Coordinates of N, CA and C in Angstrom, one line a residue:
M1 N -94.0 20.7 -36.6 CA -92.5 20.7 -36.3 C -92.1 19.3 -35.9
S2 N -91.0 18.9 -36.5 CA -90.5 17.5 -36.2 C -89.8 17.5 -34.9
L3 N -89.7 16.3 -34.3 CA -89.0 16.1 -33.1 C -87.5 16.6 -33.2
K4 N -86.9 16.3 -34.3 CA -85.5 16.7 -34.5 C -85.4 18.2 -34.5
H5 N -86.3 18.9 -35.2 CA -86.3 20.4 -35.2 C -86.6 20.9 -33.8
F6 N -87.5 20.3 -33.0 CA -87.8 20.7 -31.7 C -86.5 20.6 -30.8
L7 N -85.9 19.4 -30.9 CA -84.7 19.2 -30.0 C -83.6 20.2 -30.4
L8 N -83.4 20.5 -31.7 CA -82.4 21.5 -32.1 C -82.7 22.9 -31.5
L9 N -84.0 23.3 -31.5 CA -84.4 24.6 -30.9 C -84.1 24.6 -29.4
K10 N -84.3 23.5 -28.7 CA -84.1 23.4 -27.3 C -82.6 23.5 -27.0
Q11 N -81.7 23.1 -27.8 CA -80.3 23.2 -27.6 C -79.9 24.7 -27.9
I12 N -80.4 25.3 -28.8 CA -80.1 26.7 -29.2 C -80.6 27.6 -28.1
N13 N -81.8 27.4 -27.6 CA -82.5 28.3 -26.6 C -82.8 27.5 -25.4
P14 N -81.7 27.3 -24.5 CA -81.9 26.5 -23.3 C -82.9 27.2 -22.4
S15 N -83.5 26.4 -21.6 CA -84.4 26.9 -20.5 C -83.6 27.7 -19.5
P16 N -84.2 28.8 -18.9 CA -83.5 29.5 -17.9 C -83.2 28.7 -16.7
D17 N -83.9 27.5 -16.6 CA -83.7 26.6 -15.4 C -82.5 25.8 -15.6
Q18 N -81.8 25.8 -16.8 CA -80.7 25.0 -17.1 C -79.4 25.8 -16.8
I19 N -78.9 25.7 -15.5 CA -77.8 26.4 -15.1 C -76.7 25.4 -14.7
A20 N -75.6 25.4 -15.3 CA -74.5 24.5 -15.0 C -73.2 25.0 -15.6
F21 N -72.1 24.8 -15.0 CA -70.8 25.2 -15.5 C -69.7 24.1 -15.1
Y22 N -68.7 24.0 -16.0 CA -67.6 23.2 -15.7 C -66.4 23.9 -16.4
A23 N -65.3 24.1 -15.6 CA -64.1 24.8 -16.1 C -62.9 24.1 -15.4
Y24 N -61.8 24.2 -16.1 CA -60.5 23.7 -15.5 C -59.4 24.6 -15.8
M25 N -58.3 24.4 -15.1 CA -57.1 25.3 -15.3 C -56.4 24.7 -16.5
S26 N -55.9 25.6 -17.4 CA -55.2 25.2 -18.6 C -53.7 24.8 -18.2
T27 N -53.2 25.4 -17.2 CA -51.8 25.2 -16.8 C -51.6 25.2 -15.3
N28 N -50.4 24.8 -14.9 CA -50.1 24.9 -13.4 C -50.1 26.4 -13.0
T29 N -50.4 26.5 -11.7 CA -50.4 27.9 -11.1 C -48.9 28.3 -10.8
Q30 N -48.7 29.5 -10.4 CA -47.4 29.9 -9.8 C -47.2 29.2 -8.5
A31 N -46.0 29.1 -8.0 CA -45.7 28.5 -6.7 C -46.2 29.4 -5.6
N32 N -46.5 28.7 -4.5 CA -46.8 29.4 -3.2 C -47.8 30.6 -3.3
L33 N -49.0 30.3 -3.8 CA -50.0 31.3 -3.9 C -50.4 31.8 -2.5
P34 N -50.7 33.1 -2.4 CA -51.0 33.7 -1.1 C -52.4 33.3 -0.6
T35 N -52.5 33.4 0.7 CA -53.8 33.1 1.4 C -54.9 34.1 0.7
Y36 N -56.1 33.5 0.5 CA -57.2 34.2 -0.1 C -57.1 34.5 -1.6
H37 N -56.1 34.0 -2.2 CA -55.9 34.1 -3.7 C -57.1 33.3 -4.4
I38 N -57.9 33.9 -5.2 CA -58.9 33.3 -5.9 C -58.4 32.5 -7.1
L39 N -58.7 31.2 -7.2 CA -58.2 30.4 -8.3 C -59.0 30.6 -9.5
R40 N -58.3 30.7 -10.6 CA -59.0 31.0 -11.9 C -58.9 29.7 -12.8
F41 N -60.1 29.2 -13.1 CA -60.3 28.0 -14.0 C -60.6 28.6 -15.4
D42 N -59.6 28.7 -16.2 CA -59.7 29.5 -17.4 C -60.3 28.8 -18.7
V43 N -60.4 27.5 -18.7 CA -60.9 26.7 -19.8 C -62.4 26.3 -19.5
V44 N -63.3 27.0 -20.1 CA -64.7 26.7 -19.8 C -65.3 25.7 -20.8
V45 N -65.7 24.6 -20.3 CA -66.3 23.5 -21.2 C -67.8 23.7 -21.3
V46 N -68.5 24.0 -20.2 CA -69.9 24.2 -20.2 C -70.2 25.5 -19.3
N47 N -71.1 26.3 -19.8 CA -71.5 27.5 -19.1 C -72.9 27.9 -19.3
R48 N -73.8 26.9 -19.0 CA -75.3 27.2 -19.2 C -75.7 28.2 -18.2
G49 N -76.3 29.3 -18.7 CA -76.8 30.4 -17.8 C -75.7 31.5 -17.7
E50 N -74.6 31.3 -18.3 CA -73.5 32.3 -18.4 C -73.1 32.9 -17.1
G51 N -73.1 32.1 -16.0 CA -72.8 32.6 -14.7 C -71.3 32.5 -14.3
Y52 N -70.6 31.6 -15.0 CA -69.2 31.5 -14.6 C -68.3 32.4 -15.5
H53 N -67.3 33.1 -14.8 CA -66.5 34.1 -15.5 C -65.0 33.6 -15.4
E54 N -64.5 33.1 -16.5 CA -63.1 32.6 -16.5 C -62.1 33.7 -16.3
D55 N -62.4 34.9 -16.5 CA -61.4 36.0 -16.3 C -61.1 36.2 -14.9
D56 N -62.0 35.9 -13.9 CA -61.7 36.1 -12.5 C -62.0 34.8 -11.7
G57 N -62.5 33.8 -12.3 CA -62.8 32.5 -11.5 C -64.0 32.6 -10.7
V58 N -64.9 33.5 -10.9 CA -66.1 33.7 -10.0 C -67.3 33.3 -10.8
F59 N -68.2 32.5 -10.1 CA -69.5 32.2 -10.6 C -70.5 33.1 -9.9
T60 N -71.3 33.8 -10.7 CA -72.3 34.7 -10.2 C -73.7 34.0 -10.4
V61 N -74.3 33.8 -9.3 CA -75.6 33.0 -9.3 C -76.6 33.8 -10.1
P62 N -77.2 33.2 -11.1 CA -78.2 33.9 -11.9 C -79.6 33.8 -11.4
R63 N -80.0 32.8 -10.6 CA -81.3 32.7 -10.0 C -81.3 31.9 -8.7
S64 N -82.3 32.1 -7.9 CA -82.4 31.5 -6.6 C -82.5 30.0 -6.8
G65 N -82.0 29.3 -5.8 CA -82.2 27.8 -5.8 C -81.1 27.1 -5.0
V66 N -81.2 25.8 -5.0 CA -80.2 25.0 -4.3 C -79.2 24.5 -5.4
Y67 N -77.9 24.8 -5.1 CA -76.9 24.5 -6.1 C -75.9 23.5 -5.5
V68 N -75.3 22.7 -6.4 CA -74.2 21.8 -6.0 C -72.9 22.4 -6.7
F69 N -71.9 22.5 -5.9 CA -70.6 22.9 -6.4 C -69.5 21.9 -6.0
A70 N -68.6 21.6 -7.0 CA -67.6 20.6 -6.8 C -66.3 21.2 -7.3
W71 N -65.2 20.8 -6.7 CA -63.9 21.2 -7.2 C -62.9 20.1 -6.9
T72 N -61.9 20.0 -7.8 CA -60.7 19.1 -7.6 C -59.4 19.9 -7.8
I73 N -58.5 19.7 -6.9 CA -57.2 20.3 -6.9 C -56.2 19.2 -7.0
A74 N -55.2 19.4 -7.9 CA -54.1 18.4 -8.1 C -52.8 19.0 -7.5
I75 N -52.1 18.2 -6.8 CA -50.9 18.7 -6.2 C -49.7 17.8 -6.6
P76 N -48.6 18.3 -6.9 CA -47.4 17.5 -7.3 C -46.7 16.9 -6.1
T77 N -45.8 16.0 -6.3 CA -45.0 15.4 -5.3 C -44.4 16.5 -4.4
S78 N -44.5 16.2 -3.1 CA -43.9 17.1 -2.0 C -44.6 18.4 -1.8
G79 N -45.7 18.7 -2.5 CA -46.4 19.9 -2.3 C -47.6 19.7 -1.4
W80 N -48.2 20.8 -1.0 CA -49.5 20.7 -0.3 C -50.3 22.0 -0.5
V81 N -51.6 21.9 -0.4 CA -52.5 23.0 -0.5 C -53.8 22.9 0.3
S82 N -54.3 24.0 0.7 CA -55.6 24.0 1.4 C -56.4 25.1 0.7
V83 N -57.6 24.7 0.2 CA -58.4 25.6 -0.5 C -59.8 25.6 0.2
E84 N -60.6 26.7 -0.1 CA -61.9 26.7 0.5 C -62.9 27.3 -0.6
I85 N -64.2 27.0 -0.5 CA -65.2 27.5 -1.4 C -65.9 28.6 -0.6
V86 N -66.1 29.7 -1.2 CA -66.8 30.9 -0.6 C -68.1 31.1 -1.4
V87 N -69.2 31.3 -0.7 CA -70.5 31.6 -1.3 C -71.0 32.8 -0.6
D88 N -71.1 33.9 -1.4 CA -71.6 35.2 -0.8 C -70.9 35.6 0.5
G89 N -69.6 35.5 0.4 CA -68.7 35.9 1.5 C -68.6 34.9 2.7
R90 N -69.3 33.8 2.6 CA -69.2 32.7 3.6 C -68.4 31.5 3.2
V91 N -67.5 31.1 4.0 CA -66.8 29.8 3.7 C -67.7 28.7 4.0
V92 N -68.1 27.9 3.0 CA -69.0 26.8 3.1 C -68.4 25.4 3.0
G93 N -67.1 25.3 2.6 CA -66.5 24.0 2.5 C -65.0 24.3 2.3
S94 N -64.2 23.2 2.4 CA -62.8 23.3 2.2 C -62.2 21.9 1.9
S95 N -61.0 21.9 1.4 CA -60.3 20.6 1.1 C -58.8 20.8 1.2
Y96 N -58.1 19.7 1.5 CA -56.7 19.8 1.7 C -56.0 18.6 0.9
A97 N -54.9 18.9 0.3 CA -54.2 17.8 -0.4 C -52.7 17.9 -0.1
H98 N -52.0 16.8 0.1 CA -50.6 16.7 0.4 C -50.0 15.7 -0.5
G99 N -49.1 16.1 -1.4 CA -48.4 15.1 -2.3 C -47.2 14.5 -1.5
S100 N -47.0 13.2 -1.8 CA -45.8 12.6 -1.1 C -45.0 11.9 -2.2
D101 N -45.2 10.7 -2.6 CA -44.4 10.0 -3.6 C -44.9 10.3 -5.0
D102 N -46.1 10.8 -5.1 CA -46.7 11.0 -6.4 C -47.7 12.2 -6.3
W103 N -48.5 12.4 -7.3 CA -49.5 13.5 -7.2 C -50.5 13.1 -6.2
A104 N -51.1 14.1 -5.6 CA -52.3 14.0 -4.7 C -53.4 14.8 -5.3
F105 N -54.6 14.4 -5.0 CA -55.8 15.1 -5.5 C -56.7 15.3 -4.3
S106 N -57.4 16.5 -4.3 CA -58.3 16.8 -3.3 C -59.6 17.2 -4.0
T107 N -60.7 16.6 -3.6 CA -62.0 16.9 -4.2 C -63.0 17.3 -3.1
G108 N -63.8 18.3 -3.3 CA -64.8 18.8 -2.4 C -66.1 19.0 -3.1
I109 N -67.2 18.8 -2.4 CA -68.5 19.1 -2.9 C -69.4 19.6 -1.8
V110 N -70.2 20.6 -2.2 CA -71.1 21.3 -1.2 C -72.5 21.4 -1.9
V111 N -73.5 21.5 -1.1 CA -74.9 21.8 -1.5 C -75.3 23.0 -0.7
V112 N -75.7 24.1 -1.4 CA -76.0 25.3 -0.7 C -77.2 26.0 -1.4
Q113 N -77.9 26.8 -0.6 CA -78.9 27.7 -1.0 C -78.3 29.0 -1.5
A114 N -78.6 29.4 -2.7 CA -78.0 30.7 -3.2 C -79.0 31.6 -3.8
T115 N -78.7 32.9 -3.8 CA -79.6 33.8 -4.4 C -79.0 34.6 -5.5
P116 N -79.7 35.2 -6.4 CA -79.2 36.0 -7.5 C -78.1 37.0 -7.1
G117 N -77.0 37.0 -7.8 CA -75.9 37.9 -7.4 C -74.9 37.4 -6.5
D118 N -75.2 36.3 -5.8 CA -74.2 35.7 -4.9 C -72.9 35.3 -5.7
H119 N -71.8 35.5 -5.2 CA -70.5 35.2 -5.8 C -70.0 33.9 -5.2
V120 N -69.6 33.0 -6.1 CA -69.1 31.7 -5.6 C -67.7 31.5 -6.2
F121 N -66.7 31.1 -5.4 CA -65.4 30.9 -5.9 C -64.5 30.0 -5.0
I122 N -63.4 29.5 -5.6 CA -62.5 28.7 -4.8 C -61.3 29.6 -4.6
R123 N -60.8 29.6 -3.3 CA -59.6 30.4 -3.0 C -58.7 29.6 -2.1
M124 N -57.5 30.1 -2.0 CA -56.5 29.5 -1.1 C -56.9 29.8 0.3
H125 N -56.9 28.8 1.1 CA -57.2 28.9 2.5 C -55.9 29.3 3.3
Q126 N -54.8 28.7 2.9 CA -53.5 29.0 3.5 C -52.5 29.1 2.3
N127 N -51.3 29.7 2.6 CA -50.3 29.7 1.6 C -49.9 28.2 1.4
G128 N -49.9 27.8 0.1 CA -49.5 26.4 -0.2 C -48.1 26.3 -0.4
S129 N -47.6 25.1 -0.6 CA -46.2 24.8 -0.9 C -46.2 24.2 -2.3
G130 N -45.5 24.9 -3.2 CA -45.4 24.4 -4.5 C -46.6 25.0 -5.4
V131 N -47.0 24.2 -6.4 CA -48.0 24.7 -7.4 C -49.2 23.8 -7.3
I132 N -50.3 24.3 -7.9 CA -51.4 23.5 -8.2 C -51.3 23.1 -9.6
N133 N -51.3 21.8 -9.8 CA -51.1 21.2 -11.1 C -52.4 21.1 -11.9
S134 N -52.2 21.3 -13.2 CA -53.3 21.0 -14.2 C -52.7 20.8 -15.5
D135 N -52.7 19.6 -16.0 CA -52.3 19.2 -17.3 C -53.0 18.0 -17.8
P136 N -52.7 17.5 -19.0 CA -53.5 16.4 -19.5 C -53.5 15.1 -18.6
R137 N -52.6 15.0 -17.7 CA -52.6 13.8 -16.8 C -53.6 14.0 -15.6
G138 N -53.9 15.2 -15.3 CA -54.9 15.5 -14.2 C -55.2 16.9 -14.2
R139 N -56.5 17.3 -14.2 CA -56.9 18.7 -14.2 C -57.5 19.1 -12.9
S140 N -57.1 20.3 -12.5 CA -57.7 21.0 -11.4 C -59.0 21.7 -12.0
S141 N -60.1 21.5 -11.3 CA -61.4 21.9 -12.0 C -62.4 22.5 -10.9
F142 N -63.4 23.1 -11.5 CA -64.5 23.7 -10.7 C -65.7 23.6 -11.5
S143 N -66.8 23.2 -10.8 CA -68.1 23.0 -11.5 C -69.2 23.3 -10.5
G144 N -70.4 23.6 -11.1 CA -71.6 23.8 -10.3 C -72.8 23.7 -11.2
W145 N -73.9 23.4 -10.5 CA -75.2 23.3 -11.3 C -76.4 23.5 -10.3
L146 N -77.4 24.0 -10.9 CA -78.7 24.2 -10.2 C -79.3 22.9 -10.0
L147 N -79.6 22.5 -8.7 CA -80.2 21.3 -8.4 C -81.8 21.4 -8.5
F148 N -82.3 22.4 -7.9 CA -83.8 22.7 -8.0 C -84.0 24.1 -7.4

């Protein structure tokens, strides 16, 4: 078997240890989302391990390990938003953004131990003011990967 053929097979049949996802919102959200509203990142770019579900915005952990999760939220002028990341029912991180003269961005990152079946998602921590933006100038996104 040639190296080229081997590499092609590795891409078609990834190792079960290869778990990673990246998704972003295709459009802006509705204004003033309620507290605990789960954000849906509906454009999936990568979904190794098939754990991320764009229909509800939830990542279901496929195997035990230490995971890294990151998110970015874009806020327009004069809006604000507070979001949190939930892993298996526990809030493990949060971020806040407040737009003033221009867009504002808030990015968070956490490293957590997770087990199969744990649900991971980004939700509103408080009612925001305005919308969460996501367009070609700046995307609101959610990603995660198995570290080890």
